[in-house]
Coordinates of C-alpha atoms in Angstrom, one line a residue:
M1 CA -26.1 -20.1 2.2
A2 CA -24.2 -19.3 -0.4
S3 CA -20.4 -18.8 -0.3
S4 CA -18.8 -15.1 -0.9
D5 CA -17.3 -16.8 -3.8
D6 CA -20.3 -18.1 -5.4
L7 CA -21.9 -14.8 -5.5
V8 CA -19.3 -12.9 -7.5
R9 CA -19.4 -14.2 -11.1
I10 CA -16.1 -13.5 -13.6
V11 CA -17.4 -11.5 -16.5
E12 CA -14.1 -11.2 -18.4
V13 CA -10.1 -10.6 -18.3
I14 CA -8.6 -8.8 -19.8
E15 CA -5.2 -6.8 -20.6
V16 CA -5.3 -3.9 -20.5
A17 CA -1.8 -2.0 -21.7
P18 CA -0.5 2.1 -22.1
S19 CA -2.4 3.5 -25.1
S20 CA 0.4 3.2 -27.5
N21 CA -2.0 5.6 -30.0
Q22 CA -1.4 8.7 -27.8
F23 CA 2.6 8.4 -27.3
P24 CA 5.4 6.5 -28.2
T25 CA 7.0 6.0 -25.2
S26 CA 4.9 3.2 -24.2
A27 CA 6.1 0.5 -26.7
A28 CA 9.9 1.5 -25.6
E29 CA 11.4 -1.0 -22.6
F30 CA 11.6 1.2 -18.9
I31 CA 13.2 -0.4 -15.9
L32 CA 13.4 1.5 -12.3
P33 CA 16.2 0.3 -9.6
L34 CA 15.1 -1.0 -6.2
T35 CA 16.3 1.7 -3.5
F36 CA 16.8 0.4 -0.4
F37 CA 13.0 2.1 0.9
D38 CA 11.7 -0.4 -2.1
T39 CA 13.5 -3.8 -0.5
Y40 CA 12.9 -3.2 3.1
W41 CA 9.2 -4.3 2.0
F42 CA 10.2 -6.1 -0.6
K43 CA 8.1 -9.3 0.8
L44 CA 5.9 -7.9 2.7
S45 CA 2.0 -9.2 1.6
P46 CA 0.6 -7.1 -1.5
V47 CA -1.5 -3.3 -0.4
E48 CA -5.2 -4.8 -1.7
R49 CA -7.8 -1.8 -1.6
L50 CA -11.4 -1.8 -2.2
F51 CA -13.5 1.2 -3.1
F52 CA -17.3 1.4 -3.2
Y53 CA -18.8 3.7 -5.4
P54 CA -22.9 3.5 -5.4
L55 CA -24.8 4.0 -9.3
P56 CA -26.3 7.4 -9.8
A57 CA -30.1 7.5 -8.1
D58 CA -32.6 6.5 -11.1
S59 CA -29.8 5.5 -13.0
N60 CA -30.3 3.8 -16.5
P61 CA -29.7 -0.2 -15.7
T62 CA -27.6 0.0 -18.7
L63 CA -25.4 2.6 -17.6
F64 CA -23.2 0.7 -16.1
N65 CA -22.0 -1.6 -19.2
S66 CA -22.5 1.4 -21.8
V67 CA -21.0 3.7 -20.2
I68 CA -19.2 3.3 -16.8
L69 CA -16.9 0.6 -17.8
P70 CA -15.6 1.7 -21.0
K71 CA -14.4 5.2 -19.6
L72 CA -12.9 3.0 -16.3
K73 CA -11.0 1.0 -19.5
K74 CA -10.4 3.8 -21.3
S75 CA -8.7 6.0 -18.6
L76 CA -6.8 3.3 -17.2
S77 CA -5.2 2.3 -20.3
L78 CA -4.5 6.7 -20.7
T79 CA -3.4 6.9 -16.9
L80 CA -1.2 3.8 -17.8
L81 CA 1.0 5.9 -19.6
H82 CA 2.0 7.9 -16.9
F83 CA 2.9 5.2 -14.8
L84 CA 4.4 2.9 -17.0
P85 CA 5.9 0.4 -14.7
L86 CA 2.3 -0.4 -13.0
A87 CA 2.1 -2.4 -16.1
G88 CA 5.2 -4.1 -15.8
N89 CA 6.7 -6.6 -14.0
L90 CA 9.3 -7.5 -10.6
I91 CA 12.1 -9.2 -12.2
W92 CA 15.5 -10.5 -11.4
P93 CA 17.6 -8.8 -14.5
S94 CA 20.2 -11.7 -14.7
P95 CA 20.3 -15.2 -12.1
D96 CA 22.8 -13.4 -10.2
A97 CA 22.0 -10.0 -9.9
A98 CA 22.2 -8.5 -6.4
K99 CA 19.0 -6.9 -6.7
A100 CA 15.2 -7.7 -8.7
V101 CA 14.3 -4.6 -10.6
I102 CA 11.2 -3.0 -12.1
R103 CA 11.0 -3.4 -15.3
Y104 CA 8.4 -2.9 -18.4
T105 CA 8.1 -3.7 -21.8
P106 CA 5.8 -3.4 -25.0
N107 CA 3.8 -6.0 -24.2
D108 CA 3.6 -5.8 -20.2
A109 CA -0.3 -4.8 -19.4
V110 CA -2.1 -4.7 -16.0
S111 CA -4.8 -7.4 -15.8
L112 CA -8.2 -5.9 -15.2
T113 CA -11.0 -8.2 -13.8
V114 CA -14.4 -7.6 -15.3
A115 CA -17.2 -9.0 -12.4
E116 CA -20.9 -9.2 -11.4
S117 CA -21.7 -9.7 -7.7
D118 CA -25.1 -10.7 -6.4
G119 CA -23.9 -9.5 -2.9
D120 CA -25.5 -6.8 -0.4
F121 CA -23.3 -4.0 -1.6
N122 CA -25.1 -1.4 1.1
R123 CA -24.0 -4.3 3.5
L124 CA -20.4 -4.4 2.0
S125 CA -19.9 -0.8 1.9
G126 CA -21.6 -0.2 5.5
N127 CA -19.9 -0.3 9.1
E128 CA -21.7 -3.5 10.7
I129 CA -19.6 -6.4 11.5
I130 CA -19.0 -8.8 8.6
N131 CA -16.6 -12.1 7.9
A132 CA -13.6 -10.7 6.4
I133 CA -13.9 -13.3 3.9
E134 CA -17.1 -11.7 2.1
L135 CA -14.5 -8.7 0.6
H136 CA -12.3 -11.6 -0.5
P137 CA -13.8 -11.8 -3.9
L138 CA -13.5 -8.3 -4.8
V139 CA -9.7 -8.1 -4.6
P140 CA -8.0 -9.4 -7.3
Q141 CA -4.6 -11.5 -7.4
L142 CA -0.8 -10.4 -8.5
K143 CA -0.1 -12.9 -11.3
A144 CA 3.2 -14.5 -10.1
S145 CA 5.9 -17.0 -10.5
H146 CA 9.4 -17.6 -8.9
D147 CA 11.3 -15.6 -11.1
A148 CA 8.2 -12.1 -11.8
V149 CA 5.6 -10.7 -10.1
A150 CA 3.4 -8.5 -11.6
I151 CA 3.3 -4.8 -9.8
T152 CA -1.2 -4.1 -10.7
A153 CA -4.2 -6.0 -10.7
I154 CA -7.5 -4.8 -10.9
Q155 CA -10.9 -6.0 -10.7
I156 CA -14.0 -3.9 -11.4
T157 CA -17.1 -5.7 -9.9
L158 CA -20.9 -4.5 -10.5
F159 CA -23.4 -4.7 -8.0
P160 CA -26.6 -4.2 -10.3
N161 CA -29.0 -1.7 -9.4
K162 CA -26.7 -0.9 -6.6
G163 CA -23.3 0.2 -6.9
F164 CA -19.3 -0.8 -8.3
C165 CA -16.6 -1.3 -6.6
I166 CA -12.9 -1.3 -8.1
G167 CA -10.4 -3.8 -6.1
L168 CA -6.7 -2.6 -6.4
T169 CA -4.0 -4.7 -5.8
I170 CA -0.4 -3.3 -5.7
H171 CA 3.1 -4.7 -4.8
H172 CA 4.2 -3.1 -1.9
T173 CA 8.0 -2.9 -3.5
V174 CA 7.3 -1.1 -5.7
L175 CA 5.5 2.0 -4.0
D176 CA 4.1 3.2 -1.0
G177 CA 1.0 4.1 0.2
K178 CA 1.2 7.9 -1.9
S179 CA 2.4 6.7 -4.8
V180 CA -0.7 4.5 -5.0
M181 CA -3.2 7.4 -4.6
M182 CA -1.0 9.1 -7.0
F183 CA -1.6 6.7 -9.4
I184 CA -5.3 6.5 -8.3
K185 CA -6.3 10.0 -8.0
S186 CA -4.8 10.1 -11.7
W187 CA -7.1 7.7 -12.5
A188 CA -9.8 9.7 -11.6
Y189 CA -8.7 12.5 -13.0
I190 CA -7.9 11.4 -16.7
C191 CA -11.8 9.9 -16.5
T192 CA -13.1 12.7 -15.8
N193 CA -11.5 15.0 -18.6
Q194 CA -10.6 12.0 -20.9
E195 CA -12.5 13.8 -23.9
N196 CA -9.9 16.5 -23.5
Y197 CA -7.2 14.0 -24.1
P198 CA -4.2 14.4 -24.2
L199 CA -3.8 16.6 -21.5
Q200 CA -1.0 17.2 -18.7
L201 CA -1.5 15.9 -15.5
P202 CA -1.1 18.2 -12.0
S203 CA 2.0 18.7 -11.1
D204 CA 1.4 17.1 -7.9
L205 CA 0.2 13.8 -9.7
A206 CA 2.7 13.8 -12.4
P207 CA 5.2 11.2 -11.0
F208 CA 8.7 11.5 -10.7
F209 CA 10.7 8.5 -11.3
D210 CA 14.5 9.4 -11.0
R211 CA 15.9 6.8 -8.7
S212 CA 19.3 8.5 -8.1
V213 CA 17.7 11.5 -5.4
I214 CA 17.6 8.4 -3.1
K215 CA 21.0 8.3 -1.9
D216 CA 22.5 4.7 -0.1
P217 CA 25.9 5.2 1.0
S218 CA 26.1 2.0 3.2
G219 CA 24.4 -0.8 0.8
L220 CA 21.0 -0.6 2.5
D221 CA 19.5 -1.9 -0.3
V222 CA 21.3 -5.3 -0.8
L223 CA 21.3 -6.1 3.2
F224 CA 17.3 -5.6 3.4
L225 CA 16.7 -7.6 0.3
N226 CA 19.0 -10.2 1.8
Q227 CA 17.1 -10.2 5.0
W228 CA 13.9 -10.8 3.7
L229 CA 15.3 -14.0 1.4
A230 CA 16.6 -15.2 4.7
L231 CA 13.7 -14.6 7.3
T232 CA 11.3 -16.0 4.3
A233 CA 12.8 -18.6 2.8
S234 CA 13.5 -22.2 3.5
D235 CA 16.9 -21.7 1.0
P236 CA 17.6 -18.2 0.1
K237 CA 19.6 -18.9 -2.7
T238 CA 16.1 -20.0 -4.1
R239 CA 15.4 -16.1 -4.7
S240 CA 11.7 -16.9 -5.3
L241 CA 10.1 -13.6 -5.8
K242 CA 6.9 -14.8 -4.4
V243 CA 5.4 -13.4 -1.2
S244 CA 5.6 -15.7 1.7
Q245 CA 3.3 -18.0 2.2
N246 CA 3.8 -18.2 5.5
L247 CA 3.2 -14.3 6.2
G248 CA -0.4 -13.0 6.3
R249 CA -2.6 -16.1 6.7
V250 CA -6.0 -15.7 7.0
S251 CA -8.1 -17.2 9.7
P252 CA -11.5 -18.4 8.8
N253 CA -13.1 -16.7 12.3
L254 CA -12.0 -13.1 11.2
V255 CA -14.3 -10.3 11.1
R256 CA -13.8 -6.7 10.2
T257 CA -15.7 -3.3 10.8
T258 CA -15.1 0.3 10.8
F259 CA -15.3 2.2 13.9
L260 CA -15.5 6.2 13.7
L261 CA -13.5 8.5 15.7
S262 CA -15.5 12.3 15.4
H263 CA -13.6 15.5 15.4
D264 CA -15.7 15.7 19.1
N265 CA -14.0 12.4 20.3
I266 CA -10.4 13.3 18.9
N267 CA -10.6 16.7 20.9
K268 CA -11.7 15.3 24.1
L269 CA -8.5 12.1 23.6
R270 CA -6.6 15.5 23.3
E271 CA -7.6 17.0 26.4
L272 CA -7.2 13.5 28.2
V273 CA -3.9 13.6 26.9
L274 CA -3.1 16.9 28.1
S275 CA -4.3 16.4 31.2
K276 CA -1.7 13.6 32.0
W277 CA 1.2 15.5 30.3
D278 CA 4.1 17.3 31.6
K279 CA 3.3 21.3 30.1
K280 CA 6.9 21.6 30.1
K281 CA 8.0 19.1 27.3
P282 CA 6.7 19.7 23.7
I283 CA 4.2 17.3 22.6
H284 CA 2.6 16.2 19.0
L285 CA -1.3 15.3 19.7
S286 CA -2.3 15.1 16.0
T287 CA -5.2 13.1 15.0
F288 CA -3.3 10.3 13.9
V289 CA -1.3 9.9 17.1
L290 CA -5.0 10.2 19.1
A291 CA -6.3 7.5 17.1
F292 CA -3.5 4.7 16.8
A293 CA -3.2 5.4 20.9
Y294 CA -6.4 5.3 21.8
T295 CA -7.0 2.1 19.2
A296 CA -3.8 0.5 20.6
T297 CA -5.5 0.4 24.1
C298 CA -8.6 -1.4 22.9
L299 CA -6.7 -3.8 21.0
V300 CA -4.1 -4.3 24.1
K301 CA -7.4 -4.9 26.6
A302 CA -9.8 -7.0 24.0
R303 CA -6.5 -9.7 24.0
G304 CA -6.1 -9.7 27.5
G305 CA -3.0 -11.7 29.2
E306 CA -0.2 -10.5 31.1
S307 CA 0.1 -7.9 32.1
E308 CA 4.3 -8.5 31.5
R309 CA 3.3 -9.5 27.7
A310 CA 5.4 -7.6 25.0
V311 CA 3.4 -4.9 22.8
F312 CA 5.2 -3.7 19.2
M313 CA 3.7 -0.5 18.0
A314 CA 5.0 0.2 14.8
F315 CA 4.0 2.8 12.3
A316 CA 5.9 3.9 8.6
S317 CA 6.3 8.1 8.5
D318 CA 6.7 9.6 4.8
Y319 CA 10.6 10.3 4.2
R320 CA 10.2 12.7 1.3
T321 CA 10.4 16.3 3.1
R322 CA 12.9 14.6 5.5
L323 CA 15.8 13.5 3.8
D324 CA 18.6 15.9 3.2
P325 CA 17.9 16.8 0.5
S326 CA 14.8 16.6 0.6
V327 CA 12.8 14.5 -2.0
P328 CA 10.0 15.9 -4.7
E329 CA 6.4 15.3 -3.1
N330 CA 5.7 13.5 -6.2
Y331 CA 8.4 10.9 -6.1
F332 CA 7.2 7.2 -7.1
G333 CA 7.9 4.5 -5.1
N334 CA 8.7 4.1 -1.9
C335 CA 9.9 6.3 0.5
L336 CA 8.9 5.3 4.4
G337 CA 10.7 4.4 7.3
P338 CA 9.5 2.1 10.2
H339 CA 9.4 3.3 13.6
G340 CA 8.6 1.6 16.2
Q341 CA 9.0 0.5 19.9
C342 CA 8.2 -2.6 22.1
V343 CA 6.1 -2.0 25.1
K344 CA 4.5 -3.7 28.0
A345 CA 0.4 -4.4 27.8
G346 CA 0.1 -3.1 31.3
D347 CA 1.0 0.3 30.0
L348 CA -1.7 0.0 27.6
M349 CA -4.5 -1.6 29.5
D350 CA -4.3 1.1 33.0
E351 CA -6.4 4.2 32.9
N352 CA -3.4 6.1 32.0
G353 CA -3.4 3.6 28.7
V354 CA -4.0 6.1 26.2
A355 CA -1.6 8.9 27.4
F356 CA 1.0 6.1 27.8
G357 CA 0.7 5.4 23.7
A358 CA -0.1 9.0 22.9
H359 CA 3.6 9.8 24.6
M360 CA 5.5 7.1 23.2
L361 CA 4.4 8.0 19.6
S362 CA 4.9 11.7 20.4
D363 CA 8.8 11.1 20.9
E364 CA 9.0 8.6 18.3
I365 CA 7.5 11.4 15.4
K366 CA 9.4 14.3 17.4
G367 CA 12.8 12.8 16.9
L368 CA 12.1 13.0 13.0
E369 CA 11.7 16.3 13.4
K370 CA 15.5 17.0 14.8
G371 CA 16.5 15.7 11.6
G372 CA 19.3 12.5 10.4
V373 CA 16.5 9.8 10.4
L374 CA 18.5 7.4 8.3
D375 CA 21.4 7.4 11.0
G376 CA 21.2 4.1 12.5
A377 CA 18.9 3.0 9.7
K378 CA 20.7 -0.3 9.7
N379 CA 20.4 -1.5 13.1
K380 CA 16.8 0.2 13.5
W381 CA 15.1 -1.1 10.5
S382 CA 16.1 -4.3 10.6
A383 CA 15.3 -4.8 14.2
V384 CA 11.5 -4.0 13.4
L385 CA 11.5 -5.8 10.2
D386 CA 13.1 -8.8 12.8
A387 CA 10.0 -7.6 15.2
I388 CA 7.3 -7.9 12.7
V389 CA 8.3 -11.4 11.1
K390 CA 9.6 -13.2 13.6
E391 CA 7.8 -12.1 16.6
S392 CA 4.3 -11.8 15.0
G393 CA 3.5 -15.5 16.3
S394 CA 4.0 -14.9 19.7
M395 CA 4.1 -10.8 20.6
Q396 CA 1.4 -8.7 19.9
I397 CA 2.3 -6.4 17.4
I398 CA 0.1 -3.5 16.5
T399 CA 0.5 -1.5 13.1
V400 CA -0.9 1.3 10.5
A401 CA -2.3 1.4 6.8
G402 CA -3.3 4.1 5.5
S403 CA -3.2 7.8 6.4
P404 CA -6.4 10.4 7.1
R405 CA -3.7 12.8 4.4
F406 CA -4.6 10.6 1.6
H407 CA -8.0 11.8 1.4
V408 CA -9.7 8.9 -0.2
Y409 CA -13.3 10.1 -0.3
G410 CA -12.6 12.4 -2.6
L411 CA -12.0 9.8 -5.1
N412 CA -14.6 11.1 -7.9
F413 CA -14.6 8.9 -11.4
G414 CA -17.0 11.6 -12.8
W415 CA -20.1 9.3 -11.0
G416 CA -19.8 10.7 -7.0
K417 CA -17.4 10.3 -4.3
P418 CA -16.9 6.6 -2.7
K419 CA -19.2 5.1 -0.4
K420 CA -16.5 3.3 1.7
V421 CA -12.8 2.8 1.0
E422 CA -11.7 -0.8 2.5
I423 CA -8.2 -2.3 3.0
V424 CA -8.6 -5.1 2.8
S425 CA -5.1 -6.6 3.4
V426 CA -5.4 -5.3 6.6
D427 CA -6.7 -8.9 7.3
R428 CA -3.4 -10.3 6.5
T429 CA -1.2 -7.7 8.4
G430 CA -3.6 -7.0 11.3
A431 CA -2.7 -3.9 10.5
I432 CA -4.9 -0.7 11.8
S433 CA -6.5 1.1 8.3
L434 CA -6.8 4.6 9.2
A435 CA -8.5 7.0 6.9
E436 CA -10.5 10.2 6.9
S437 CA -14.1 10.6 7.5
R438 CA -16.6 10.6 4.5
D439 CA -18.3 13.8 5.6
G440 CA -15.3 16.0 6.0
S441 CA -16.0 17.0 9.4
G442 CA -12.5 16.1 10.6
G443 CA -12.8 12.5 12.1
V444 CA -11.2 9.7 11.0
E445 CA -12.4 6.1 10.5
I446 CA -10.2 3.3 11.9
G447 CA -10.9 -0.5 10.2
L448 CA -10.4 -3.6 12.2
A449 CA -9.9 -6.8 11.0
L450 CA -9.6 -9.5 14.2
E451 CA -11.2 -12.7 16.2
K452 CA -14.5 -12.8 16.7
H453 CA -14.2 -12.7 19.8
E454 CA -11.8 -9.7 19.9
M455 CA -14.1 -7.1 18.0
E456 CA -16.7 -8.1 20.3
I457 CA -14.5 -6.5 22.7
V458 CA -13.5 -3.6 20.8
A459 CA -16.8 -2.8 20.5
S460 CA -18.0 -3.1 23.9
L461 CA -14.9 -0.8 24.6
F462 CA -14.5 1.5 21.8
K463 CA -17.1 4.5 23.3
L464 CA -16.2 8.2 24.4

């Protein structure tokens, strides 16, 4: 049986630069400083997403190479005009600089790999359990050295007569999930409208770059950066920009699949939690809370072990509207705050486990509504970072990637919406990936990457 790598052939690797034929701004250097929201994710594994698109029914066999690929390339170049930092690099501006910066120069470009696969498109874009490594050849790698790391890499892989896959890898230090989706939605928008170029992006897709809106009187930016260097480098003085090789190793026995919680399932979970809740106390029972709590109970049961063992549940919340003053919704960069609590496995394993998890998450989220979201951030955020990096080998850590609010299944480049969207980087982080259900029925897709024996147990438990 051929390996996953053997099934994928590289056709070409090119550099796609912001189109200099359209605007002179692409010929100028562009530098963005890092805020503490950015340095908090300094060494975390890059975000890796895959978007699987079926080819139009009865399409000409030459459609991909003659129409689709040229349009994707051209529209990417045009889109990068609006997102110059994504064509740049993360660098140290000088040997003794306190912080790295994001720098774009006129010589910079995004690495685009074009490939062809003999793999089974329908299987890879389905919901059955597959070996995690089967998706890895579809994911591009960031160019990286100790002194500079590319911010973006893209791969477009054709499955002849079946479909194609767009793979995107982006450095988490530079932008969060909301900003990533703003870029991809802009690319799709321009791809479907490029005949009318030049055109203005809709206001919700036009990136806002002004970093002065993020206030940091306590110097959290340097504190978090130095914390990462201390946690991940044998010699912090080396200040390597490479992501630590000790974080996110992928087991050869890892498998992945997607579970679906329907709208009816969500309502059933809501009724279950409310039946065990003090009616006098307000509760936040969003789809996110219910899906996270339910999945966490399944994961903890699958892991087994002593009821007293520690489980760390954590998530990141968008702070754009929660800061005072607030930050524009189209702010480009990271604007996420971490939240988490350490609980006992037994509290999630017993018959009231879902209610317990939902109550804990509800309290965390309702705490955000009180304002002052950055109060105590130095100690609270550092503690979450320590737990995720230092304790990952000794404590079960359950985190979340993605959001049903990103509407990933609305991404249409002109040939229909995706058949499947995957966050491949959860293979390394162990996070739960969340997305809205493709059919638009109000359900949620839950992607997991686990050891095979644990996945089998989760599959037996994931029933409502």
